[in-house]
Coordinates of C-alpha atoms in Angstrom, one line a residue:
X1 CA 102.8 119.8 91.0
X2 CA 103.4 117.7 94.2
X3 CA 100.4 115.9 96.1
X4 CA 100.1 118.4 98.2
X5 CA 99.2 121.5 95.7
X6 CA 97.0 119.1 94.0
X7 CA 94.6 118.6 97.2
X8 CA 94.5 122.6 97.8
X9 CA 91.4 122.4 95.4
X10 CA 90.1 120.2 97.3
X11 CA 87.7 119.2 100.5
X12 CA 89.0 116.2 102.1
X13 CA 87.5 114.8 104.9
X14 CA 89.5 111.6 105.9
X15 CA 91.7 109.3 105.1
X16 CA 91.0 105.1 103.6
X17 CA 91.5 102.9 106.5
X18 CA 94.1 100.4 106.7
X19 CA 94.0 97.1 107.4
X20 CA 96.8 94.2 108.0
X21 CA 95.3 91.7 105.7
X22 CA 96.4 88.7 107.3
X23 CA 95.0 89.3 110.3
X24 CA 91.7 89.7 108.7
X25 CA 89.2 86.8 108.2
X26 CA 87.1 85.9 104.7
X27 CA 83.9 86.8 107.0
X28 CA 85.1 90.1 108.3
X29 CA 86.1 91.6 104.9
X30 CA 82.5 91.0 103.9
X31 CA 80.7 92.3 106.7
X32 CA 82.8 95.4 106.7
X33 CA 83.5 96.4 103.4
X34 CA 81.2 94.2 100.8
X35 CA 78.3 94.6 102.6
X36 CA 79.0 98.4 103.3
X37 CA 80.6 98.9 99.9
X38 CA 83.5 100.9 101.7
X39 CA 87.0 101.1 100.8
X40 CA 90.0 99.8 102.6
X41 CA 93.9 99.3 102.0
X42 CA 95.1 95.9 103.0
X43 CA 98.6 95.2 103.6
X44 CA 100.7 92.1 104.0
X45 CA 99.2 90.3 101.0
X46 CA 102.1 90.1 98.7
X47 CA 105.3 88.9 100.3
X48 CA 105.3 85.8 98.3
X49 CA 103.9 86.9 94.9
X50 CA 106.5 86.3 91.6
X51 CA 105.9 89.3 90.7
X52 CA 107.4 91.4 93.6
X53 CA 110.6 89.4 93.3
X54 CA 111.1 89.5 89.3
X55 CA 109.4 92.8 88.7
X56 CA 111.4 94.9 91.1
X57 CA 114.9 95.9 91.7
X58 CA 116.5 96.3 94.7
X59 CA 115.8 99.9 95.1
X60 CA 112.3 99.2 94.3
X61 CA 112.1 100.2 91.2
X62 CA 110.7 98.4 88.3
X63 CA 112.8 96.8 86.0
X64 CA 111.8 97.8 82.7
X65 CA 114.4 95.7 80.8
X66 CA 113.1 92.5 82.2
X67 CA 109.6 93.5 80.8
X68 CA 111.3 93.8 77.4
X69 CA 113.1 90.6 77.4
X70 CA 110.4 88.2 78.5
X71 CA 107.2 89.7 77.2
X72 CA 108.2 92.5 74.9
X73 CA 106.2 91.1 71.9
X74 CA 103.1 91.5 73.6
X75 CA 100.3 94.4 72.1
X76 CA 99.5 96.7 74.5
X77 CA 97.0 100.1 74.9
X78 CA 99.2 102.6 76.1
X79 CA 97.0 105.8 77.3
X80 CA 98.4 109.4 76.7
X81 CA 97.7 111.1 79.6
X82 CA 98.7 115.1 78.1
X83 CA 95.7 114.3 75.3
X84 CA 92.1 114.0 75.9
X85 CA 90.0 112.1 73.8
X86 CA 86.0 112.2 74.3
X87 CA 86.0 111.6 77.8
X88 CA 89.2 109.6 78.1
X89 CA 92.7 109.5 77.7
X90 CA 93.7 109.3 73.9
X91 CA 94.9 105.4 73.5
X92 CA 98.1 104.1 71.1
X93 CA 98.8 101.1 70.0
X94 CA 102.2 99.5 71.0
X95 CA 104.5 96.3 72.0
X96 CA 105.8 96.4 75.8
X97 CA 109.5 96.8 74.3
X98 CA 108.6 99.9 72.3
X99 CA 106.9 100.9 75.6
X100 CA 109.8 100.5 77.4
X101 CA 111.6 102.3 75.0
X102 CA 109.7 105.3 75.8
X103 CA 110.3 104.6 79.1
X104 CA 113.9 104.0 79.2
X105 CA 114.1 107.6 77.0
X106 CA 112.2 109.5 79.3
X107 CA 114.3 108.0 82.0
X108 CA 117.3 109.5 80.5
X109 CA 116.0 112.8 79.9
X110 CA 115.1 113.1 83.4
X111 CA 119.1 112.9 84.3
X112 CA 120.3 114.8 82.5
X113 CA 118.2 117.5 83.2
X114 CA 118.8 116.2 86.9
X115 CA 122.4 116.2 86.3
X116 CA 122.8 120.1 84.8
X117 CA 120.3 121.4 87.9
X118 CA 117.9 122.8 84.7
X119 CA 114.2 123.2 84.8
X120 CA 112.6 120.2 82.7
X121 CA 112.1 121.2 79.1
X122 CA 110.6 117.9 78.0
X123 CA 107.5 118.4 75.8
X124 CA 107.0 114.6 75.2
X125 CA 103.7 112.9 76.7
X126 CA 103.6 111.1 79.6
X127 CA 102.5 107.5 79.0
X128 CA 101.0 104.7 80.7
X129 CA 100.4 101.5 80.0
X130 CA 96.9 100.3 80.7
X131 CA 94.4 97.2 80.5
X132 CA 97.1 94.9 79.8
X133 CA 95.6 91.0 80.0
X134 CA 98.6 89.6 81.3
X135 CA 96.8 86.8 82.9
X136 CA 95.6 85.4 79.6
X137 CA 98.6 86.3 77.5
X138 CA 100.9 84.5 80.3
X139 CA 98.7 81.6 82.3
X140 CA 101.6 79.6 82.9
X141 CA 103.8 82.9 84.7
X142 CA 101.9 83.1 87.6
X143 CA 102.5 86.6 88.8
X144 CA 100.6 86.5 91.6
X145 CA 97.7 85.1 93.9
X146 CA 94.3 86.5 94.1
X147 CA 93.9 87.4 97.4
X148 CA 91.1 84.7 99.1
X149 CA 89.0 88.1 100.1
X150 CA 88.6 88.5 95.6
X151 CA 88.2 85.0 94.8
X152 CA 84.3 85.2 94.7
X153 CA 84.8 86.9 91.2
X154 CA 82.0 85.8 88.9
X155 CA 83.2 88.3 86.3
X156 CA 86.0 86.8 85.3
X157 CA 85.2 83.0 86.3
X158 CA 82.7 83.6 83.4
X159 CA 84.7 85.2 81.1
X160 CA 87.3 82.3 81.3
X161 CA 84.6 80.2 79.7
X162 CA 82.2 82.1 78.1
X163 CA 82.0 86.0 76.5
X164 CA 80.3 88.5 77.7
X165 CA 79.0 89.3 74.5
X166 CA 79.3 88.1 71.1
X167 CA 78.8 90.7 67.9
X168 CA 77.6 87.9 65.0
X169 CA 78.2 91.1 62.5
X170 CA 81.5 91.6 63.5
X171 CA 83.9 90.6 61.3
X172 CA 87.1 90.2 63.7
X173 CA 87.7 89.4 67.0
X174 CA 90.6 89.7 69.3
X175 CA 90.6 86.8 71.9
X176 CA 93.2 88.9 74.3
X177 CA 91.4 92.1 74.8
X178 CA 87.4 91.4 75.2
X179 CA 88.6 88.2 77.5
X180 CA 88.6 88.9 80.7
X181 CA 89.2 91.8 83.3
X182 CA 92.7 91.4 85.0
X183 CA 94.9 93.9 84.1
X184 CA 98.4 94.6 84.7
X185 CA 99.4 99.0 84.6
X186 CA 102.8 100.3 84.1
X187 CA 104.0 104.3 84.5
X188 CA 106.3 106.8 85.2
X189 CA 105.9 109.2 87.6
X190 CA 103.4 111.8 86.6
X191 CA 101.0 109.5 84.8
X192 CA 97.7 109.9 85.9
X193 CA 94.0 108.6 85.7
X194 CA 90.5 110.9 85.2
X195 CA 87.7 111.0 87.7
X196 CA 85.9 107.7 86.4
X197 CA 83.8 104.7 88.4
X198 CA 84.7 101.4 87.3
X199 CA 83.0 99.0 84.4
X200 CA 80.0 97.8 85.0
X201 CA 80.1 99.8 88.3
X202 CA 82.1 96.3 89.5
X203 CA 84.4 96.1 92.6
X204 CA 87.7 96.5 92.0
X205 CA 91.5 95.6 93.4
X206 CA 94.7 97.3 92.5
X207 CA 97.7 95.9 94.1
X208 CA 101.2 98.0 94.0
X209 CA 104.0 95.9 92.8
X210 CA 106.4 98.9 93.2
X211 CA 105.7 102.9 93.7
X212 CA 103.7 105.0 95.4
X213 CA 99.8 106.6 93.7
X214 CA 97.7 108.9 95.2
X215 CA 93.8 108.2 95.6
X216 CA 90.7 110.6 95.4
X217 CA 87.4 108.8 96.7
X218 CA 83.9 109.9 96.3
X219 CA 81.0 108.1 97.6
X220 CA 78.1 107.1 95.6
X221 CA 75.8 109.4 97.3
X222 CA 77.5 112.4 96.1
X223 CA 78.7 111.4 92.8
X224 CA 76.0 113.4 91.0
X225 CA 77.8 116.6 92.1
X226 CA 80.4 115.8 89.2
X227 CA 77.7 115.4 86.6
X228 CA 76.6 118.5 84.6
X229 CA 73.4 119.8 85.0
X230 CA 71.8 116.9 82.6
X231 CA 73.6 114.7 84.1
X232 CA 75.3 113.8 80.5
X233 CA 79.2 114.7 81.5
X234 CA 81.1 114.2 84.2
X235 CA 84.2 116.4 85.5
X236 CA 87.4 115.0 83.6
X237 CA 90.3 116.2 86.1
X238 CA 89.8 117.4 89.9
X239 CA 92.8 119.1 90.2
X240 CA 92.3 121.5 87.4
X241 CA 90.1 124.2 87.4
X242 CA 86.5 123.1 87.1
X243 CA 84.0 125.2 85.1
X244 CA 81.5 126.1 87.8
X245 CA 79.0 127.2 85.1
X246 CA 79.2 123.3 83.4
X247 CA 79.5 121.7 86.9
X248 CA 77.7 123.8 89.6
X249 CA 77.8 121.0 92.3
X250 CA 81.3 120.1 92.0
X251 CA 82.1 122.8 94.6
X252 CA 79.8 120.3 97.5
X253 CA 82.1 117.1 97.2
X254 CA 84.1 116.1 100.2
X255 CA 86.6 113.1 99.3
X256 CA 88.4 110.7 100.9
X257 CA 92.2 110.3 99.7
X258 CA 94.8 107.8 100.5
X259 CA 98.6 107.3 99.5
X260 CA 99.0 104.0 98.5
X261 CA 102.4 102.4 98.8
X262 CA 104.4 99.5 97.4
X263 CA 103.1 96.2 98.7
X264 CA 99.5 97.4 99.2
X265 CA 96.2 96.4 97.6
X266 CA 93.4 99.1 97.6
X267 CA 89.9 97.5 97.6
X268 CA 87.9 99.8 95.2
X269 CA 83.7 99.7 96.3
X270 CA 81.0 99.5 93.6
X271 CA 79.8 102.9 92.2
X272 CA 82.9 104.6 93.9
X273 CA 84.6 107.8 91.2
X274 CA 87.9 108.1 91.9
X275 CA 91.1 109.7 90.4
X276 CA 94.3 108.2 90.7
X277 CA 98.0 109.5 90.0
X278 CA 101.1 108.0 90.1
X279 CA 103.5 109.7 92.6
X280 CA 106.3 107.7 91.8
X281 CA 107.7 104.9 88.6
X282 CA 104.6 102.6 89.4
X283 CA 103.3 98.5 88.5
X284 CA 100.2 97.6 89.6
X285 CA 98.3 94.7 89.2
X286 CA 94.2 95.2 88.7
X287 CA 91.3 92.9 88.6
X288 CA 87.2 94.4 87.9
X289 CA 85.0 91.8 89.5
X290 CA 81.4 91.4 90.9
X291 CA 79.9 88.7 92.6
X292 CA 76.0 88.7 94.6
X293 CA 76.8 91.6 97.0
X294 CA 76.7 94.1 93.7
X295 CA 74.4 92.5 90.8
X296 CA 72.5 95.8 92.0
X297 CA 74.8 98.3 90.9
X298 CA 75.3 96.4 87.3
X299 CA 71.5 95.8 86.9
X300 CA 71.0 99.6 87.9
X301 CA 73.9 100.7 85.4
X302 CA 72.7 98.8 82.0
X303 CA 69.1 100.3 82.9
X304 CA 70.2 103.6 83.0
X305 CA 72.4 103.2 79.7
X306 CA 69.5 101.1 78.1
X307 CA 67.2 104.3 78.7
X308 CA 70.2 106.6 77.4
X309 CA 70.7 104.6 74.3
X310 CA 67.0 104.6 73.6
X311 CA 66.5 108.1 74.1
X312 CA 69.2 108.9 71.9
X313 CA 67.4 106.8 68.6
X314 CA 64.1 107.1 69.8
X315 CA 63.2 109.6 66.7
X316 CA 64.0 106.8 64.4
X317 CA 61.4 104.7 66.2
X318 CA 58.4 104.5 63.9
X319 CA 60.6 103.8 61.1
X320 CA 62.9 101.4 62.5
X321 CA 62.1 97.6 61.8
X322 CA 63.4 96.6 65.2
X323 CA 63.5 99.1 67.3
X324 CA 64.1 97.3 70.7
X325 CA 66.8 95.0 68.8
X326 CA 68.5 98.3 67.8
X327 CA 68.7 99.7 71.8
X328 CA 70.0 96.2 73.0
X329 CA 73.0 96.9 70.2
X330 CA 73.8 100.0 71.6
X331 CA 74.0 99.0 74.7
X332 CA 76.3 96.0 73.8
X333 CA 78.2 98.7 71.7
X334 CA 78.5 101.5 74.8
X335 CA 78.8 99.1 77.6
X336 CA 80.0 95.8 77.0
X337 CA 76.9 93.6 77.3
X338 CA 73.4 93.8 77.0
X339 CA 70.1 93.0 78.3
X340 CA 70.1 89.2 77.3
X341 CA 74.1 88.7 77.9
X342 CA 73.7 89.6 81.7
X343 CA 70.5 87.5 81.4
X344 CA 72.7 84.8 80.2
X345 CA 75.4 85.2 82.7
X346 CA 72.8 85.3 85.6
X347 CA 71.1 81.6 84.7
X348 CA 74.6 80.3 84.3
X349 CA 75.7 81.6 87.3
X350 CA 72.7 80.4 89.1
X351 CA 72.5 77.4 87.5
X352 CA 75.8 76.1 88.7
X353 CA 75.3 77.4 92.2
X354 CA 72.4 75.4 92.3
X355 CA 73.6 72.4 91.3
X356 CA 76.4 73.0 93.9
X357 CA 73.2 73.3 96.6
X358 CA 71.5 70.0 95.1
X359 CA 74.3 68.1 94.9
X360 CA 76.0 68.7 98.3
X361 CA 72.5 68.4 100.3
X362 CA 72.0 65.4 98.5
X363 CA 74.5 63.8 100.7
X364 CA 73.8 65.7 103.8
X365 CA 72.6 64.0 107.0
X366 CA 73.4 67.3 109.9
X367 CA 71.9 70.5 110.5
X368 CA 75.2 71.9 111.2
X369 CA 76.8 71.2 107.9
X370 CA 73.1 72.6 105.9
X371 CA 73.3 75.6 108.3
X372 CA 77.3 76.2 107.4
X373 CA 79.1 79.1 106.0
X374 CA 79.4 78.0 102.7
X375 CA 75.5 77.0 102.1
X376 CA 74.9 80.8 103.6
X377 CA 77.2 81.9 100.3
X378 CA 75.7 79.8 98.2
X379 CA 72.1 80.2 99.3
X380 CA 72.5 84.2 99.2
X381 CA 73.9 83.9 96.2
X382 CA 70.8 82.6 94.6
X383 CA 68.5 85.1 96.4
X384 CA 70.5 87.8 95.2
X385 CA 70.1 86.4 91.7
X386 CA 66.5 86.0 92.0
X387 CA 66.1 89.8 93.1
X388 CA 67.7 90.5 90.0
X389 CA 65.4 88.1 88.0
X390 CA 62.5 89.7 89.7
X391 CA 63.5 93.4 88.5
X392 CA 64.1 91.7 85.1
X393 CA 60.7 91.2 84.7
X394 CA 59.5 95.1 83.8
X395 CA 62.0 94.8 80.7
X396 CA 62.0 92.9 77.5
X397 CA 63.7 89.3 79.7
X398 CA 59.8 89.0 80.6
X399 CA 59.0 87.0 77.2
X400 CA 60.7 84.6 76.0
X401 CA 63.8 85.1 73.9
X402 CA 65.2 83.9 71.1
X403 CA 68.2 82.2 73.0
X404 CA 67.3 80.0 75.8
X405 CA 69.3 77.8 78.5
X406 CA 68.7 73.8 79.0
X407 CA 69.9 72.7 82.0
X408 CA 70.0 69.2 81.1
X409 CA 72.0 70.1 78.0
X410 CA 74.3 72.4 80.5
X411 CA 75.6 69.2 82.0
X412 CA 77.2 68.0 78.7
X413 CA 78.7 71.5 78.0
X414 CA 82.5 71.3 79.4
X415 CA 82.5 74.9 79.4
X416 CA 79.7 75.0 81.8
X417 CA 80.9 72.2 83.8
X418 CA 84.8 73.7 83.9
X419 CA 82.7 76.9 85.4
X420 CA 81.3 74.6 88.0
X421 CA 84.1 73.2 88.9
X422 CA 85.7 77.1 89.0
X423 CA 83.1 78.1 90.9
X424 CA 83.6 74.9 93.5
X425 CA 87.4 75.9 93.9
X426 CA 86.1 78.5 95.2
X427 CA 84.0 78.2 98.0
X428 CA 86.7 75.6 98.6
X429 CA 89.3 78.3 99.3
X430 CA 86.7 80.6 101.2
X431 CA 85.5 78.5 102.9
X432 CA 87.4 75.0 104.8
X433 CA 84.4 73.3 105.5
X434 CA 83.0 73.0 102.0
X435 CA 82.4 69.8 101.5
X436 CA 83.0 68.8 97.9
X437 CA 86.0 66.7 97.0
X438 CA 87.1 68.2 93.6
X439 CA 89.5 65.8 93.0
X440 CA 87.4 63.1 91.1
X441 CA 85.1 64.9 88.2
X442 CA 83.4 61.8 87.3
X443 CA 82.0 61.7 90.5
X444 CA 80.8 65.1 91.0
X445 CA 79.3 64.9 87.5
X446 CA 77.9 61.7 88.0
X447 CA 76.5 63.4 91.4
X448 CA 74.9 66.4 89.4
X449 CA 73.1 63.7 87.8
X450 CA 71.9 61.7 90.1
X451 CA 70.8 64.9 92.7
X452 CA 68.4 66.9 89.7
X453 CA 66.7 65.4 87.0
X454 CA 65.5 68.0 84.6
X455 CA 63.9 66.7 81.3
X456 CA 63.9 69.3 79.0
X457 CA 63.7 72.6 80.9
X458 CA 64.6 75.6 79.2
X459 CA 65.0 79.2 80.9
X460 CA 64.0 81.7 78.2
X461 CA 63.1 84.4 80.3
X462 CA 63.0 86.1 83.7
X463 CA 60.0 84.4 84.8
X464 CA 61.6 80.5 83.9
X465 CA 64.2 81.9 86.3
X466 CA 62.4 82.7 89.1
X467 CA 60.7 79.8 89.4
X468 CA 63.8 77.6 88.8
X469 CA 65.4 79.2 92.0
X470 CA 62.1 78.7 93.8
X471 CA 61.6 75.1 93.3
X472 CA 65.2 74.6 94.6
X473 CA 65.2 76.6 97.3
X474 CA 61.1 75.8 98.5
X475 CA 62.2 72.2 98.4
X476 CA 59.7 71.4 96.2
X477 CA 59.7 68.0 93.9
X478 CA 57.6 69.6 91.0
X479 CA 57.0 72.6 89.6
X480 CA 54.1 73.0 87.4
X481 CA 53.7 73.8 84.5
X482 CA 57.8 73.7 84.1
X483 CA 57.8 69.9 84.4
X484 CA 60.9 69.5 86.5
X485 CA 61.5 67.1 88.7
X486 CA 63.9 67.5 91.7
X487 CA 65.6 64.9 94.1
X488 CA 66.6 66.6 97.3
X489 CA 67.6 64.0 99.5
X490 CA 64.7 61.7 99.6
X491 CA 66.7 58.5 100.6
X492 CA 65.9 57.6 104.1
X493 CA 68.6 59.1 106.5
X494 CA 69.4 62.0 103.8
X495 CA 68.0 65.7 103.6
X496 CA 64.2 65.8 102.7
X497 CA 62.8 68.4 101.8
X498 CA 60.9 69.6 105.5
X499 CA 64.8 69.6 106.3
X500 CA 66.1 71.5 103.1
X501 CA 63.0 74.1 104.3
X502 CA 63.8 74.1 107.9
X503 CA 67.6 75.2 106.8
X504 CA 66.1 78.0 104.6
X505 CA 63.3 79.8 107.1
X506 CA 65.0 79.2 110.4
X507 CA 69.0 78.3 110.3
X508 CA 70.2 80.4 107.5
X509 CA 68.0 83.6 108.9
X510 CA 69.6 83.0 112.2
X511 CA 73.2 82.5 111.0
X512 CA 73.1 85.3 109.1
X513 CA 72.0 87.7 111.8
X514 CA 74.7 86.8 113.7
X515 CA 76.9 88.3 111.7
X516 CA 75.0 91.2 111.3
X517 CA 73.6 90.9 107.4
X518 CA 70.8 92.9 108.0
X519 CA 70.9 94.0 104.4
X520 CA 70.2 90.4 103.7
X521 CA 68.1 89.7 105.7
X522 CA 64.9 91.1 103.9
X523 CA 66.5 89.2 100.7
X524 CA 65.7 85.9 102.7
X525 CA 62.3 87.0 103.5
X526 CA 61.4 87.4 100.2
X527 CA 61.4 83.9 99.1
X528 CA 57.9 82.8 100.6
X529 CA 58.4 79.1 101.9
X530 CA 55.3 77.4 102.3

């Protein structure tokens, strides 16, 4: 069935817009497709990646022997796309040479049947490689360059230093495949994707090395209209025929479509189903990410899996020795982290993008460098972490947990200070006026130092967080009944802390209207400064 059959089923209302990347700025991207959570195509991003040169012959198709030769030893999830399995593909377990095996086969098959003018008798599955952690498996290859507009990825800056989660009870582990969340896809024509939103309802980017997919969007707003009526099951396939007794909404959804095409990187929005098929022999590299702009729609998924996961053991309740122990597992199990792990990554992250804060006003003597681009980021960041901190505090991160965070201990942790020093390179590359020189570690650790002193403060819950952020961003030199103690600046000729507030009620609030944040702007109103 060609594209065109497949959208008969369909109303389609518009096409993704398209966008010459390199004519479009770091700020822009944000304002018009973070902010708005809207899709786009960009184009003109990949002239210079490895892998469009070494990944693609001349008639721009992939060269599947060269996948064999340099990385066929690798393991591989290959996903059958003829065979369902729950509400999935079914998934094998091969090495990219007996992939390309397959592929090189089916390849064959093809021409012949090609080559006698016959109608395809080929019974054999259409496979496609998916999920394939190339970065981690290859660091040293260098494929490609994250595009600057993906580079605030908190997702996988953590993940290169920490995990998500950690199962004590389990027994193995595999390093490569709960690691991180930059994938590389390979498939023939025909091989497809079901209706799905992405993991943890994160961002994502899929950049065509080679071939041609087609793309079915469908906004958040009407993605209930592919749920069932309890909202337990969603449709599997658009293009087949869908039960209208199971799904009686699916008939309402209007979609947006777009034909990506070699070359071209399609910037996936939060919360977003979509369906995706492969028009043509297809490589795409893919990255899930999230950053401030959508902590919302991660908080708002693990809350709505927490309640599903109770609900589904709550008869065992009375009897159960743990019973809120038992829902947090589930929840690990069904989505990948828990309660407490995106409690943990939420202090780390704001931990280190507070210490970026303290440390660079520690040193600052102009408005115009406080009232910057990069200490908008880094400021918003923090708020947007609070907000989440604040909701946290209906739920179990209220009391104090079993695992807490010291934040004078962080500093001697070199996996937190490697994910300060990611998280620097980064506003460095979004931004040319960031200040830090990342050249010399022992300074900037010595400058951590020297810009907070915190004796002995632990974050164990919600609360510990909130007032953490609050005693940073209020300027404030203690915080009872926390005993920290905070040095923003005090030397004569430095940011004080009337300064530090100045930049928070008045400059940052302006900036950001200026470029139109207004979703923002009730974020900054929310932290009261005295």
């Amino acid at each position: 069935m060609d594209s065109t059959e497949m959208k008969k089923r369909l109303k389609i209302r518009g096409e993704i817009e398209r966008v010459n990347g390199k004519q479009l700025s770091y700020s822009e991207f944000v304002e018009k497709y973070l902010v708005k959570n809207q899709p786009v195509i960009l184009t003109g991003l990949m002239d210079d990646w490895r892998a469009s040169q070494d990944w693609v012959d001349e008639f721009g198709s992939p060269k599947l022997l060269f996948f064999s030769t340099h990385f066929g030893n690798s393991k591989v999830q290959v996903a059958d796309c003829d065979n369902r399995e729950y509400t999935d593909q079914r998934r094998l377990d091969m090495s990219v040479s007996e992939f390309i095996d397959y592929w090189l086969a089916l390849k064959r098959k093809e021409k012949i049947t090609r080559d006698h003018n016959s109608v395809s008798s080929c019974d054999e599955s259409l496979l496609y490689l998916k999920d394939w952690h190339f970065v981690k498996e290859y660091p040293d290859y260098e494929a490609y360059a994250t595009p600057q507009f993906f580079n605030d990825d908190w997702l996988n800056l953590y993940l290169d230093k920490y995990h998500m989660h950690f199962d004590a009870d389990s027994q193995e582990r595999n390093e490569i495949s709960c690691s991180d969340y930059r994938f590389v896809y390979m498939g023939p024509k025909g091989t497809w994707t079901p209706l799905h939103a992405d993991v943890f309802r994160s961002y994502s980017w899929s950049a065509n090395v080679c071939g041609k997919k087609l793309w079915l969007f469908l906004p958040p707003d009407q993605c209930h209209l592919v749920f069932d009526r309890h909202m337990k099951n969603s449709v599997y396939n658009i293009f087949e025929d869908v039960s209208e007794t199971m799904f009686p909404d699916f008939k309402k959804t209007v979609w947006l479509e777009c034909t990506q095409m070699k070359n071209e990187i399609i910037f996936v929005p939060s919360g977003w189903y979509h369906q995706v098929h492969n028009l043509e022999d297809v490589i795409s590299i893919n990255h899930n990410w999230f950053n401030a702009y959508n902590l919302d729609s991660v908080w708002n998924l693990l809350v709505g899996d927490y309640n599903v996961a109770k609900e589904l053991i709550e008869d065992i309740r009375d009897i159960c020795d743990d019973f809120e122990s038992l829902c947090q597992r589930n929840l690990a199990a069904n989505t990948g982290m828990n309660f407490l792990d995106f409690f943990t990554f939420i202090t780390r992250m704001s931990f280190a993008n507070l210490i970026q804060l303290s440390n660079i006003t520690e040193g600052s003597k102009i408005d115009s460098e406080i009232t910057s681009p990069w200490a908008q980021h880094i400021v918003l960041n923090l708020l947007k972490a609070r907000k989440i901190a604040v909701k946290m505090n209906s739920t179990i991160l209220a009391e104090d947990s079993s695992t807490s965070l010291d934040i004078k201990k962080s500093l001697d942790d070199p996996a937190f200070l490697e994910l300060y020093s990611a998280i620097s390179s980064t506003y460095k590359k979004l931004h040319e006026s960031y200040p830090l020189n990342l050249e010399d570690n022992k300074a900037w650790k010595i400058d951590i130092r020297d810009s907070i002193d915190m004796v002995g403060f632990q974050v164990s819950n919600s609360r510990n967080l909130i007032n953490l952020i609050d005693c940073i961003l209020k300027g404030e030199r203690q915080l009872d009944p926390a005993n920290i103690s905070f040095k923003l600046g005090a030397a004569p000729g430095q940011l004080g802390s009337y300064r530090f507030r100045y930049m928070i009620g008045f400059g940052l609030g302006h900036v950001i209207s200026e470029v139109d944040f207004k979703s923002h702007i009730e974020d900054i109103r929310t932290v009261a400064i005295e």
